[in-house]
PDB file of C-alpha atoms in Angstrom:
ATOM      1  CA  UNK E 263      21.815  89.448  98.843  1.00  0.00           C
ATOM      2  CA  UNK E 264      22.497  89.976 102.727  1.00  0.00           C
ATOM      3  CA  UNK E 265      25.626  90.101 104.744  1.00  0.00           C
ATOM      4  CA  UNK E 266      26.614  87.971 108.036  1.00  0.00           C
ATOM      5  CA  UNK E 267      24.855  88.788 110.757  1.00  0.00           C
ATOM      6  CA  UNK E 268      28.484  89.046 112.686  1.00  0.00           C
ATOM      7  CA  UNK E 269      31.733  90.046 110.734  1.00  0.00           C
ATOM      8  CA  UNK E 270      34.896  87.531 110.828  1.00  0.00           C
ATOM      9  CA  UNK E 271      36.503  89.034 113.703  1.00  0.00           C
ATOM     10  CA  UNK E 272      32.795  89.478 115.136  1.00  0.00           C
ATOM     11  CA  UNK E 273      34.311  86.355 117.472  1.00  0.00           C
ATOM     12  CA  UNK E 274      33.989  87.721 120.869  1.00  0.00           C
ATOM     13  CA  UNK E 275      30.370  89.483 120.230  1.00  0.00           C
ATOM     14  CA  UNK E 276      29.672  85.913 121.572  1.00  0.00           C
ATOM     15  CA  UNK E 277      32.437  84.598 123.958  1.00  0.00           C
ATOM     16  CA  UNK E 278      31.073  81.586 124.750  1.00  0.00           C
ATOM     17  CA  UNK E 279      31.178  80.139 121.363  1.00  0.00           C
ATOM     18  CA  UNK E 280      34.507  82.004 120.449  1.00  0.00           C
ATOM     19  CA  UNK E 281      35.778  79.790 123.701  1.00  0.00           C
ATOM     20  CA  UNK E 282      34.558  76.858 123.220  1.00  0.00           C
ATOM     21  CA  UNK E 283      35.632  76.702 119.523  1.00  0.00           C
ATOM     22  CA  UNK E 284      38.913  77.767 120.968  1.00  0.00           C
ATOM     23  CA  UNK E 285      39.502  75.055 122.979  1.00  0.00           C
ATOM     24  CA  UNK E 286      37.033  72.166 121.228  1.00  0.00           C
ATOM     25  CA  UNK E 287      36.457  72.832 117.646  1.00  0.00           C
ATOM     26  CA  UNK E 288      35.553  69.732 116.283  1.00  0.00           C
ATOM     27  CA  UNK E 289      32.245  70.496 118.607  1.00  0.00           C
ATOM     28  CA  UNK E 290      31.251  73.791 116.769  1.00  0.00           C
ATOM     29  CA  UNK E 291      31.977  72.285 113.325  1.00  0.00           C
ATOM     30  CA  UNK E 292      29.945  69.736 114.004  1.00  0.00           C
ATOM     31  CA  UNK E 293      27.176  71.776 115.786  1.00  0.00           C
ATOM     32  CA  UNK E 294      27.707  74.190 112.437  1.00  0.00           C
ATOM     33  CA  UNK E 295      27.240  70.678 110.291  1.00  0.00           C
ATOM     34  CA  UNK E 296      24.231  69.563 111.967  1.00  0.00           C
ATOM     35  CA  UNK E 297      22.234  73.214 112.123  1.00  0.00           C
ATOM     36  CA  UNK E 298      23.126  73.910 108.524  1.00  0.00           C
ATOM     37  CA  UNK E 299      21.508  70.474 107.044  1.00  0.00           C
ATOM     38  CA  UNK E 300      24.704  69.752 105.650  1.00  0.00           C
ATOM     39  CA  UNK E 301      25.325  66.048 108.070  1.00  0.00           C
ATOM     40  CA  UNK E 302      24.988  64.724 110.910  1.00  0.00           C
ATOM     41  CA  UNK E 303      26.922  65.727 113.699  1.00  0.00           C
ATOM     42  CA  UNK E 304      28.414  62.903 114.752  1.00  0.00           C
ATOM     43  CA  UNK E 305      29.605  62.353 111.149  1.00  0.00           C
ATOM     44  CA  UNK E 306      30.722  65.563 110.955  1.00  0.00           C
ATOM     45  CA  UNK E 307      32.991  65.442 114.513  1.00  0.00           C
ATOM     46  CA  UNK E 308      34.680  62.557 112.704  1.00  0.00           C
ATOM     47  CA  UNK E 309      35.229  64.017 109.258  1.00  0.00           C
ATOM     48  CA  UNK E 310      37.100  67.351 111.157  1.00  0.00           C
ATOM     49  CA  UNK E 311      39.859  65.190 111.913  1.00  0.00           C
ATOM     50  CA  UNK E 312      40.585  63.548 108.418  1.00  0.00           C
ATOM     51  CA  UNK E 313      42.887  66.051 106.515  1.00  0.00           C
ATOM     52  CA  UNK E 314      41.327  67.607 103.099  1.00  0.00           C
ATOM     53  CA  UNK E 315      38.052  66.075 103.481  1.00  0.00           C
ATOM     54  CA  UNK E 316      37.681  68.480 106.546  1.00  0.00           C
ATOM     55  CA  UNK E 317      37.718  71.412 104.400  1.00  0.00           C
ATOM     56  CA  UNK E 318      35.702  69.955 101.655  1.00  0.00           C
ATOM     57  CA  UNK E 319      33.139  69.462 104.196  1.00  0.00           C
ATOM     58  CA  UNK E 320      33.335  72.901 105.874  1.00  0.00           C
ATOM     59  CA  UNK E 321      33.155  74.575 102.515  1.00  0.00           C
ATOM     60  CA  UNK E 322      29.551  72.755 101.818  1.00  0.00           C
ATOM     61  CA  UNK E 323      28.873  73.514 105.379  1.00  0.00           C
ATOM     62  CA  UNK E 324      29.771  77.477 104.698  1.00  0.00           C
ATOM     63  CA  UNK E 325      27.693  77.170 100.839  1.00  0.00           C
ATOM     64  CA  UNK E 326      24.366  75.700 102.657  1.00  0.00           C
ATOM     65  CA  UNK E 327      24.552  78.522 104.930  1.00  0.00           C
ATOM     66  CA  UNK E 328      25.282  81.593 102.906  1.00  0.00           C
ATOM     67  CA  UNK E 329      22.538  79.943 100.965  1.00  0.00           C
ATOM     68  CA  UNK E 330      20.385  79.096 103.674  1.00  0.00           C
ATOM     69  CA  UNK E 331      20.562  83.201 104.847  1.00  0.00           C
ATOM     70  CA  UNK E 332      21.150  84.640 100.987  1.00  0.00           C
ATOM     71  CA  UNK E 333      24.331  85.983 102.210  1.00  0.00           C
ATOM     72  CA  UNK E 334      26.916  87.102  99.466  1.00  0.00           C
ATOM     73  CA  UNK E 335      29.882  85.327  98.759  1.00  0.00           C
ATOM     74  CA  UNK E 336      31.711  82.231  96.689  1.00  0.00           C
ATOM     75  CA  UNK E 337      34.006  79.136  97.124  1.00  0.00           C
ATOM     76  CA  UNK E 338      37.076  81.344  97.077  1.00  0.00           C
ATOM     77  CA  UNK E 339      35.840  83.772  99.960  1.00  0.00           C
ATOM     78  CA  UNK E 340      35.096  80.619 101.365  1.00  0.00           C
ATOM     79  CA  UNK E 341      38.196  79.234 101.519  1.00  0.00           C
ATOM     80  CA  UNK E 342      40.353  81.827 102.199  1.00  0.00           C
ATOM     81  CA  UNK E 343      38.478  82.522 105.762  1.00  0.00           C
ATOM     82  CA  UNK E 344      38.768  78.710 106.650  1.00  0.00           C
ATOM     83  CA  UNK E 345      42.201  78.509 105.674  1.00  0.00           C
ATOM     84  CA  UNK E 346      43.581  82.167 106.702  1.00  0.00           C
ATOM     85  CA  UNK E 347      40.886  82.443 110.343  1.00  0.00           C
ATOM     86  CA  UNK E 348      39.797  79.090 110.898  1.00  0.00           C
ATOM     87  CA  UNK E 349      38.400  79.705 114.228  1.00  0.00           C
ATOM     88  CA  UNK E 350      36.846  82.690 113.765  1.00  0.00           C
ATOM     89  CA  UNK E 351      35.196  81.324 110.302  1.00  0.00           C
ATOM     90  CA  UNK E 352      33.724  78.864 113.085  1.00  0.00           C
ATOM     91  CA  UNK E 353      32.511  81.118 114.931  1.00  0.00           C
ATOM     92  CA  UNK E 354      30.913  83.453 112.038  1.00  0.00           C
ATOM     93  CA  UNK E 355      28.995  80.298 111.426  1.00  0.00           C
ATOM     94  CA  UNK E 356      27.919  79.617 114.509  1.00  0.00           C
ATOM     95  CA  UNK E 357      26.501  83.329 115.227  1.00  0.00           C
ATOM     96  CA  UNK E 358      24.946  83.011 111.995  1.00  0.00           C
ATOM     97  CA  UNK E 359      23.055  79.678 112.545  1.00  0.00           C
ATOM     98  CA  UNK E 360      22.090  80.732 116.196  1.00  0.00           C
ATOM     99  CA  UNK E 361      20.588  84.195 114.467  1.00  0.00           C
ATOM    100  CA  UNK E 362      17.052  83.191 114.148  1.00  0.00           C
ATOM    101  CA  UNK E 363      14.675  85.905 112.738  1.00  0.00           C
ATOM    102  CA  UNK E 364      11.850  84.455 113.475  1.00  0.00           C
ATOM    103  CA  UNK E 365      13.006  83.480 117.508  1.00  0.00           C
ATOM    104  CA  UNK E 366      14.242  87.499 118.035  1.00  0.00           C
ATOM    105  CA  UNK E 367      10.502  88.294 116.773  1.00  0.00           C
ATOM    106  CA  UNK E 368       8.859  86.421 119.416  1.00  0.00           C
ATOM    107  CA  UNK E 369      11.533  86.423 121.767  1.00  0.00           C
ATOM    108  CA  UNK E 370      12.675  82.631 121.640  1.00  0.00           C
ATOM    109  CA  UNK E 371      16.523  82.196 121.947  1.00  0.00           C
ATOM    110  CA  UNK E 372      16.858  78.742 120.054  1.00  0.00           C
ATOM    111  CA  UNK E 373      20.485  77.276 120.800  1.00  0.00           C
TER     112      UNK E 373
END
């Protein structure tokens, strides 16, 4: 089992994505959504604003991708960083989806 590639408060190791989640985080969820195979990311910018099913979502969207990069961790973990550091939960996403392995290796940024 791995770790993230960026730690919770890893949010300004990329300040562009810590900003724009700042200001427009329905954008990054979605973007999150979409990279993670969880939906669609127009479906996804919809479902931030609708209370409860939000977080449902985000925690399936957090599960694919500690799956996705073997990365310890559980529902309660989970939920405790969307709930307690929303934005920077976001963000840890974010830096983990745009982590590529295999792009570093051949240097390829894919965004």
């Amino acid at each position: 089992m791995g770790d993230w590639s960026h730690s919770i408060f890893g949010c300004f190791d990329d300040i562009g994505t810590c900003a724009i989640t700042y200001f427009v985080p329905c954008y990054t969820y979605a973007r999150n959504a979409q990279k993670s195979d969880t939906t669609n990311c127009c479906v996804a910018a919809v479902l931030f604003f609708v209370p409860f099913v939000n977080i449902f979502c985000w925690l399936k969207i957090r599960g694919n991708i500690r799956e996705k990069y073997h990365i310890e961790g559980g529902f309660l973990s989970d939920l405790m960083h969307i709930l307690c550091c929303g934005l920077c939960a976001l963000v840890q996403e974010a830096q983990q989806l745009d982590c590529d392995p295999m792009a570093a290796a051949h240097g390829v940024v894919r965004n």
